[in-house]
Amino acid sequence: MLLGRACVQRSCRWGSLTLATMLAAVAVVGPAEARHRLFRHQAEESYDPAYASIVVDANSGVTMESSNADSPRHPASLTKIMTLYLLFERLQAGKIKLDTQMPVSERAAAQAPSKLDLKPGETIDVGTAIRAIVTKSANDVAVVVAEAISGNEAAFAQQMTAKAHALGMAHTSYHNASGLPDDQQLSTATDQAILARAIYDRFPQYFHYFGIRMFAWHGKMMRNHNHLLGTVDGVDGMKTGYIRESGFNIIVSIHRNSRHLIAVVFGGRTASARDARVVSLINNNINVASTKHTAPLVVEGWQTQVAHANSASTPAPKEGTKEAAVEKVAAAVPAPASTPPPVLHASIEPAAPSPGSTDPIKPVPVKTVSVQPGVMLTAALSPLPSDSRKLMPAPAVANPASVITIPTVKSAAPLPPAKPVQTAQVPHAQPVQVASASATTPVLPAASPDIAVKPHGGWMIQVGAFDTENEAKERLSSARVNAKDQLGQASPFTEPVAKGDKTLYRARFAGLEKSQAEAACKNLKRSEIPCMLLKN
């Protein structure tokens, strides 16, 4: 009996020891996810990629905060933003379409992950390729795009670099279309912020792709690597990137309360650390950013234009200094003419034909009046600041699309054709949200305090009719962004019309020549915005 009892006790001890050993093994080894997290934690302790960041106010163009912003860094998959820039150029020019099929070469199919695992001989359409690049960051698809545009990736990379330099990205050099490791593929936080603004300014009709959160491919849903989409208020794009040499990179575009920031972070130790850093940069700067868009559009050669404009206001250096000597050398360049003081008068000025028009320049009567432009905000993601609300009779609409400024003056009698024009004292412009069919007439912003009120063209377009006036204003903002070349100087307005027992609000642009109206409708329909041509 004693022997039996001892065996039972030994069995209990061995059973306890075995259970403890199993638990210890589980604790040490754990499931695959636990092992992965342990390895990742250990790797993070010794991983310290070079950091850089910048925050730019896209409305004013001002750099709000930066760290090592001009130091060379590997862009990783941020490279694909330039790949898409060149693709968007061809889409906008009509050289390709969203349903154009692009062939997959053996070289493209052989690219390292992340990828769609395309097979040689297959094809992929342009629209699907864009989604795959933005969400999955597919390297094989990036090479497909490069080969479809330039024949081979090396030639495409040269075009990427040339485009970067044309945009003012002076410290950027591309050697592939995907961002896979290459010692010579370098950029800076400043340059990447320029590229982000260029995409937004040049291709507003395609910018929404950078906000896609999910992508379906062969029955599988692939989530965008940018986890800030849908989780941080106002984030509407753009792109993430990672290679070992770069760390975790990200570019973020955010609209909030009529403010627009571009934030860039290079060298995060982890994706979560990178995300936390960029959110901190956003929160530190968003509330002091500008609510009015005054920055020049970022297009090819834009920095040269800004430099010329700024040189006119630079104070003269003191005589005898090095700066003065340089100034004498540059004196041969004629300075821009100074702006004359505001006056109130009537004059005859030649009306310039619309871009692309073959119409001759004809003299037309022009009434020049001195006004102070009023501000009209048609879009915001939350209520406007208190000082703006005092000027606004109605709250703004949630929409990050754009901000339109329309100074208005009280209506004046038209100029009689055969009599001298009477000078008239014009009251200060009154701020409105959108010009409407009422007692105020929208006047286009001018570069100087004098605003020339020219006779409008005889055509207008309608871009929709909506149940609420706010929806109509939102459509006006979206339409102007998508057809800025034709509608940049047109007069947006809403017009209520009774339909049975309800009121609809028409969204219209007036003051267009027929050719401008037709071109605007053509561009808007490409962006799936309805457009109807109307004679005034």
XYZ file of C-alpha atoms in Angstrom:
536
model
C 0.000 0.000 0.000
C 2.832 2.340 0.802
C 4.426 1.513 -2.531
C 1.157 2.232 -4.330
C 0.733 5.520 -2.499
C 4.301 6.515 -3.427
C 3.633 5.726 -7.067
C 0.535 7.881 -7.012
C 2.493 10.737 -5.470
C 5.284 10.350 -8.042
C 2.685 10.324 -10.834
C 1.190 13.529 -9.504
C 4.609 15.138 -9.313
C 5.500 14.051 -12.853
C 2.097 15.208 -14.091
C 2.570 18.596 -12.485
C 6.067 18.852 -13.881
C 4.858 17.922 -17.367
C 2.048 20.492 -17.226
C 4.446 23.177 -16.042
C 6.880 22.268 -18.807
C 4.115 22.490 -21.422
C 2.959 25.855 -20.133
C 6.538 27.121 -20.144
C 7.002 25.894 -23.688
C 3.826 27.640 -24.803
C 4.947 30.809 -23.055
C 8.355 30.653 -24.695
C 7.339 29.443 -28.161
C 3.722 30.579 -28.381
C 1.679 30.847 -31.536
C 3.190 32.177 -34.767
C 1.952 35.690 -34.095
C 3.604 35.757 -30.670
C 6.911 34.595 -32.130
C 6.624 37.226 -34.852
C 6.010 39.978 -32.313
C 8.963 38.855 -30.195
C 11.282 38.864 -33.211
C 9.969 42.235 -34.314
C 10.515 43.724 -30.864
C 14.093 42.488 -30.792
C 14.741 43.858 -34.280
C 13.280 47.240 -33.335
C 15.710 47.623 -30.471
C 18.680 47.764 -32.854
C 16.931 49.370 -35.870
C 17.428 53.120 -36.149
C 16.819 54.481 -39.694
C 17.597 58.100 -40.539
C 14.685 60.397 -39.708
C 13.342 63.377 -41.658
C 10.012 65.210 -41.736
C 8.217 68.272 -43.021
C 4.774 69.827 -42.689
C 3.640 72.201 -45.439
C 0.535 74.384 -45.437
C -0.836 73.562 -48.884
C -3.074 76.640 -48.839
C -0.246 79.133 -48.287
C 2.774 77.091 -49.358
C 4.492 77.846 -46.037
C 6.666 75.230 -44.343
C 5.249 74.976 -40.829
C 7.677 72.500 -39.312
C 10.632 70.472 -40.571
C 13.494 68.247 -39.457
C 16.311 67.176 -41.803
C 13.907 68.056 -44.606
C 16.645 68.536 -47.212
C 18.771 65.542 -46.217
C 18.887 62.673 -48.749
C 16.685 59.694 -47.937
C 15.515 56.582 -49.767
C 11.877 57.154 -50.820
C 10.990 53.422 -50.993
C 7.428 53.019 -52.288
C 6.809 56.767 -52.170
C 8.506 56.424 -55.565
C 5.218 55.133 -56.941
C 3.633 58.585 -56.548
C 5.862 59.829 -59.372
C 5.079 56.659 -61.350
C 1.406 57.563 -61.077
C 2.121 61.225 -61.896
C 3.462 60.211 -65.319
C 0.522 57.836 -65.791
C -1.965 60.592 -64.904
C -0.303 62.864 -67.470
C -1.114 60.402 -70.219
C -4.655 59.910 -68.952
C -5.256 63.646 -68.864
C -3.831 64.051 -72.376
C -6.100 61.301 -73.698
C -3.161 59.110 -74.782
C -4.492 56.218 -72.712
C -7.793 55.414 -71.015
C -8.707 53.769 -67.735
C -9.708 50.607 -69.604
C -6.502 50.447 -71.684
C -4.878 47.026 -71.267
C -1.160 46.908 -70.417
C 0.886 43.717 -71.019
C 2.867 41.967 -68.276
C 6.474 41.142 -69.182
C 8.671 38.472 -67.588
C 10.700 41.211 -65.942
C 7.615 42.814 -64.421
C 6.314 39.479 -63.163
C 9.690 38.719 -61.541
C 9.643 41.775 -59.238
C 9.995 41.241 -55.493
C 6.968 41.679 -53.215
C 4.794 43.477 -52.496
C 3.068 42.383 -55.719
C -0.085 41.029 -57.330
C 1.754 37.946 -58.634
C 0.974 38.803 -62.243
C 2.010 36.210 -64.830
C 3.954 36.932 -68.030
C 1.603 37.376 -70.966
C -1.287 38.585 -68.830
C -2.685 42.107 -69.103
C -3.983 44.577 -66.551
C -6.098 47.663 -67.255
C -4.970 51.139 -66.229
C -7.723 51.668 -63.649
C -6.929 48.415 -61.845
C -3.209 49.194 -62.010
C -3.744 52.532 -60.261
C -5.704 50.880 -57.452
C -3.127 48.119 -57.058
C -0.268 50.623 -56.806
C -2.054 52.875 -54.301
C -3.316 50.140 -51.980
C -1.168 47.021 -52.393
C 1.903 49.030 -53.490
C 2.410 46.349 -56.116
C 5.942 46.395 -57.530
C 5.100 44.205 -60.511
C 2.330 46.604 -61.524
C 4.652 49.622 -61.235
C 7.009 48.006 -63.754
C 4.076 47.192 -66.046
C 3.178 50.900 -66.065
C 6.797 51.912 -66.706
C 7.137 49.561 -69.660
C 3.768 50.564 -71.104
C 4.737 54.249 -71.092
C 8.454 54.211 -71.927
C 9.217 50.755 -73.297
C 11.525 49.823 -70.419
C 11.949 50.725 -66.765
C 15.344 52.424 -67.174
C 13.972 54.909 -69.724
C 10.941 55.483 -67.512
C 13.165 56.234 -64.502
C 14.973 58.876 -66.537
C 11.617 60.484 -67.336
C 10.709 60.352 -63.647
C 13.902 62.186 -62.703
C 13.436 64.782 -65.441
C 9.870 65.433 -64.287
C 11.015 65.721 -60.667
C 13.578 68.377 -61.575
C 11.008 70.249 -63.704
C 8.758 70.406 -60.636
C 11.575 71.809 -58.502
C 12.494 68.516 -56.790
C 16.185 69.334 -57.132
C 17.493 66.621 -54.801
C 15.541 63.675 -56.232
C 16.895 60.937 -58.494
C 14.917 57.882 -59.612
C 16.414 54.622 -60.898
C 13.321 52.398 -60.831
C 9.546 52.755 -60.886
C 8.753 50.846 -57.701
C 11.092 52.065 -54.963
C 12.792 48.717 -54.450
C 16.313 49.081 -52.971
C 18.775 51.088 -55.053
C 21.603 53.061 -53.464
C 21.201 55.908 -55.972
C 17.432 56.269 -55.616
C 17.227 59.292 -53.330
C 14.889 62.123 -52.438
C 14.135 64.488 -49.552
C 11.131 65.285 -47.395
C 10.933 68.719 -49.042
C 10.899 67.223 -52.529
C 8.231 64.679 -51.650
C 6.016 67.425 -50.227
C 6.381 69.273 -53.557
C 5.337 66.124 -55.430
C 2.292 65.635 -53.204
C 1.164 69.209 -53.843
C 1.815 68.826 -57.580
C -0.392 65.727 -57.749
C -3.170 67.566 -55.916
C -2.924 70.731 -58.026
C -2.368 69.119 -61.426
C -4.670 66.077 -61.201
C -7.591 66.835 -58.871
C -9.750 64.420 -60.873
C -7.420 61.531 -59.998
C -6.395 62.483 -56.466
C -9.261 60.468 -54.973
C -7.398 57.250 -55.843
C -4.980 57.955 -52.983
C -7.890 57.724 -50.559
C -8.984 54.204 -51.567
C -9.015 52.021 -48.465
C -9.701 48.581 -49.975
C -8.882 46.919 -53.281
C -10.456 43.717 -54.615
C -8.240 41.436 -56.695
C -9.285 37.934 -57.785
C -11.793 37.678 -54.960
C -9.416 38.925 -52.252
C -9.750 42.241 -50.445
C -6.463 44.059 -49.974
C -6.277 46.862 -47.423
C -4.398 50.087 -48.062
C -1.106 50.232 -46.137
C -2.044 53.779 -45.069
C -3.981 52.955 -41.906
C -4.687 56.628 -41.187
C -7.388 56.594 -43.872
C -10.726 56.387 -42.111
C -9.174 56.639 -38.657
C -7.800 60.206 -38.524
C -10.274 62.997 -39.203
C -9.686 64.666 -42.573
C -6.969 62.355 -43.954
C -7.741 61.818 -47.661
C -4.435 60.291 -49.021
C -1.579 59.637 -49.951
C 1.055 56.827 -49.737
C 3.319 54.767 -47.514
C 6.672 53.114 -48.215
C 9.241 50.838 -46.619
C 12.592 49.261 -47.354
C 15.192 48.373 -44.750
C 17.451 51.256 -45.793
C 14.711 53.877 -45.476
C 12.611 52.855 -42.520
C 8.874 53.394 -42.565
C 7.912 56.391 -44.723
C 4.601 58.149 -45.283
C 3.058 61.159 -47.030
C -0.303 62.349 -45.728
C -2.773 64.849 -47.146
C -5.334 66.168 -44.676
C -8.236 68.596 -44.999
C -9.854 69.934 -41.852
C -11.882 73.124 -41.315
C -10.894 74.525 -44.736
C -7.243 73.912 -43.884
C -5.010 71.643 -45.969
C -1.703 70.171 -44.825
C 0.858 67.919 -46.492
C 2.936 65.989 -43.940
C 5.939 63.798 -44.791
C 7.816 61.441 -42.460
C 10.901 59.380 -43.357
C 12.598 56.805 -41.151
C 9.991 55.489 -38.763
C 11.266 52.519 -36.766
C 7.872 50.821 -37.134
C 4.689 51.538 -39.039
C 2.877 52.415 -35.815
C 5.686 54.740 -34.661
C 5.659 56.452 -38.060
C 1.874 56.877 -37.937
C 1.981 58.274 -34.418
C 4.655 60.766 -35.433
C 2.788 62.067 -38.472
C -0.448 62.395 -36.477
C 1.461 64.432 -33.884
C 2.841 66.706 -36.624
C -0.658 67.209 -38.012
C -2.203 68.025 -34.642
C 0.606 70.454 -33.820
C 0.008 72.508 -36.966
C -3.489 72.081 -38.373
C -5.182 74.670 -36.161
C -2.806 77.472 -37.163
C -2.797 76.711 -40.885
C -4.330 79.094 -43.411
C -7.971 78.765 -44.437
C -7.467 80.671 -47.704
C -5.656 79.307 -50.737
C -2.995 81.835 -51.738
C -0.138 79.546 -52.789
C 0.775 79.237 -56.482
C -0.143 76.016 -58.229
C 2.721 73.532 -58.177
C 3.379 72.910 -61.855
C 6.504 72.707 -63.971
C 8.558 75.877 -63.516
C 6.438 77.179 -60.628
C 9.429 77.972 -58.384
C 10.997 80.196 -61.064
C 7.776 82.173 -61.310
C 7.632 82.582 -57.528
C 11.282 83.679 -57.417
C 10.655 86.357 -60.039
C 7.594 87.573 -58.148
C 9.485 87.725 -54.846
C 12.473 89.563 -56.322
C 10.329 92.654 -56.880
C 9.787 93.056 -53.124
C 13.364 92.286 -51.964
C 14.992 95.325 -50.243
C 18.064 96.788 -51.962
C 21.387 95.740 -50.363
C 23.743 98.304 -48.852
C 26.339 99.857 -51.163
C 29.771 98.249 -51.009
C 28.543 94.823 -49.881
C 28.803 91.552 -51.800
C 25.052 91.555 -52.124
C 25.185 94.966 -53.786
C 27.755 93.707 -56.295
C 25.528 90.775 -57.178
C 22.596 93.162 -57.484
C 24.483 95.245 -60.069
C 25.132 92.168 -62.175
C 21.440 91.310 -62.084
C 20.365 94.885 -62.811
C 20.079 94.102 -66.499
C 16.920 92.117 -65.787
C 13.980 94.556 -65.973
C 11.992 94.781 -62.791
C 8.216 94.189 -62.870
C 6.196 97.357 -63.220
C 4.843 98.710 -59.984
C 1.127 98.515 -59.369
C -0.597 101.914 -59.821
C -2.643 103.250 -56.946
C -6.322 102.275 -56.904
C -8.489 104.609 -58.998
C -12.105 104.787 -59.984
C -12.556 105.425 -63.682
C -13.968 104.131 -66.923
C -11.745 102.956 -69.747
C -11.662 100.908 -72.899
C -9.426 97.824 -72.755
C -9.005 95.013 -75.254
C -10.648 91.769 -74.155
C -8.295 88.798 -74.363
C -9.731 85.767 -76.126
C -10.120 82.578 -74.097
C -7.222 80.085 -74.107
C -7.150 78.181 -77.372
C -9.597 80.564 -79.056
C -9.044 81.833 -82.580
C -11.239 84.892 -82.074
C -9.490 88.238 -82.733
C -8.909 90.634 -79.875
C -11.732 93.179 -79.846
C -11.995 96.347 -77.765
C -14.811 96.196 -75.251
C -15.978 98.666 -72.611
C -14.480 97.956 -69.209
C -15.496 99.460 -65.927
C -12.711 99.419 -63.345
C -13.807 99.822 -59.759
C -11.888 99.752 -56.504
C -13.262 97.082 -54.196
C -12.157 94.987 -51.278
C -12.712 91.342 -52.142
C -15.066 89.415 -49.926
C -14.397 85.803 -48.981
C -16.717 82.968 -49.851
C -16.002 79.585 -48.312
C -17.951 76.814 -49.935
C -16.419 73.860 -48.168
C -15.275 72.793 -44.734
C -15.089 69.586 -42.726
C -16.458 71.206 -39.572
C -17.879 74.616 -38.588
C -15.757 77.594 -39.583
C -13.821 79.610 -36.985
C -15.810 82.187 -35.063
C -14.475 85.181 -36.993
C -15.563 83.624 -40.279
C -19.014 82.704 -38.978
C -19.701 86.347 -38.245
C -19.315 87.061 -41.947
C -21.274 84.063 -43.160
C -25.059 83.992 -43.197
C -25.120 80.203 -43.393
C -22.818 77.385 -42.236
C -20.367 75.882 -44.706
C -20.712 72.425 -46.161
C -18.467 69.493 -45.263
C -16.299 68.987 -48.298
C -12.537 69.199 -48.646
C -12.703 69.838 -52.372
C -11.780 73.497 -52.575
C -12.228 77.041 -51.375
C -13.552 79.629 -53.795
C -13.109 83.349 -53.207
C -15.588 85.596 -55.016
C -15.605 89.327 -54.328
C -18.935 90.959 -55.114
C -20.194 94.520 -55.521
C -23.647 95.998 -55.713
C -25.159 95.828 -59.168
C -24.639 98.921 -61.270
C -26.419 99.984 -64.431
C -24.766 98.670 -67.611
C -22.594 101.032 -69.625
C -24.676 102.803 -72.311
C -23.163 102.160 -75.738
C -23.244 105.724 -77.080
C -22.772 107.843 -73.964
C -19.801 108.635 -71.741
C -19.545 106.219 -68.854
C -20.486 107.704 -65.499
C -18.113 107.204 -62.617
C -19.777 105.750 -59.589
C -18.732 105.240 -56.005
C -18.857 101.528 -55.311
C -19.374 100.297 -51.752
C -17.032 97.746 -50.209
C -17.505 94.198 -51.386
C -19.832 92.130 -49.256
C -18.768 88.566 -48.342
C -21.068 85.856 -49.645
C -20.913 82.091 -49.885
C -21.925 81.664 -53.503
C -23.293 84.187 -55.918
C -27.012 83.637 -56.415
C -29.610 85.028 -58.782
C -30.243 88.087 -56.614
C -29.090 91.666 -56.179
C -25.382 90.904 -56.064
C -23.174 90.287 -59.044
C -20.077 88.069 -58.712
C -16.820 89.725 -59.679
C -13.646 87.794 -60.436
C -10.575 88.259 -58.223
C -7.787 90.313 -59.789
C -4.081 90.501 -59.044
C -4.308 94.119 -57.867
C -6.819 96.097 -55.792
C -8.501 97.230 -59.024
C -10.925 94.662 -60.366
C -11.938 94.922 -64.005
C -15.611 94.071 -64.415
C -15.756 92.888 -67.993
C -18.897 92.004 -69.913
C -19.588 88.305 -69.427
C -19.654 85.771 -72.247
C -23.050 84.747 -73.503
C -22.909 81.140 -72.307
C -23.182 79.249 -69.050
C -23.200 75.647 -67.913
C -25.278 73.733 -65.384
C -23.532 71.005 -63.414
C -26.490 69.677 -61.458
C -29.693 70.401 -59.562
C -29.968 69.461 -55.889
C -32.413 69.291 -53.022
C -30.368 71.706 -50.901
C -28.349 74.801 -51.694
C -25.377 73.396 -49.795
C -25.239 70.411 -52.136
C -25.309 72.777 -55.109
C -22.419 74.795 -53.667
C -20.479 71.602 -53.066
C -20.907 70.636 -56.705
C -19.727 74.087 -57.824
C -16.552 73.638 -55.812
C -15.921 70.175 -57.235
C -16.609 71.301 -60.808
C -14.238 74.248 -60.578
C -11.437 71.994 -59.320
C -11.981 69.518 -62.174
C -12.152 72.163 -64.919
C -10.022 74.957 -63.477
C -8.663 76.039 -66.870
C -12.149 76.850 -68.179
C -13.958 77.755 -64.938
C -11.171 79.579 -63.108
C -12.652 82.950 -64.035
C -16.290 81.946 -64.494
C -18.992 83.111 -62.075
C -20.497 80.311 -59.951
C -24.014 80.733 -58.631
C -26.996 78.771 -57.363
C -30.532 79.307 -58.607
C -33.641 78.024 -56.813
C -36.419 76.630 -58.993
C -39.776 75.220 -57.936
C -40.527 71.676 -59.042
C -43.987 70.708 -57.906
C -44.114 70.965 -54.131
C -40.330 71.117 -53.680
C -37.489 73.486 -54.488
C -34.382 72.441 -56.360
C -31.147 74.397 -56.478
C -29.360 74.581 -59.796
C -25.560 74.770 -59.746
C -24.345 76.943 -62.626
C -21.349 78.855 -63.969
C -21.925 82.007 -66.002
C -19.707 84.343 -67.993
C -18.341 81.808 -70.479
C -17.658 81.901 -74.160
C -19.168 78.996 -76.081
C -15.776 77.366 -76.639
C -14.977 77.620 -72.917
C -18.343 76.150 -71.955
C -17.935 73.242 -74.370
C -14.395 72.511 -73.147
C -15.522 72.691 -69.508
C -18.340 70.204 -70.115
C -15.945 67.869 -71.878
C -13.531 67.884 -68.926
C -16.296 67.544 -66.336
C -17.876 64.569 -68.078
C -14.500 62.825 -68.021
C -14.669 63.200 -64.238
C -18.248 61.853 -64.235
C -19.753 65.264 -63.420
C -22.876 66.005 -65.515
C -22.756 69.207 -67.535
C -25.329 71.011 -69.662
C -24.563 73.890 -72.044
C -26.931 76.865 -71.811
C -27.275 80.165 -73.675
C -27.692 83.172 -71.387
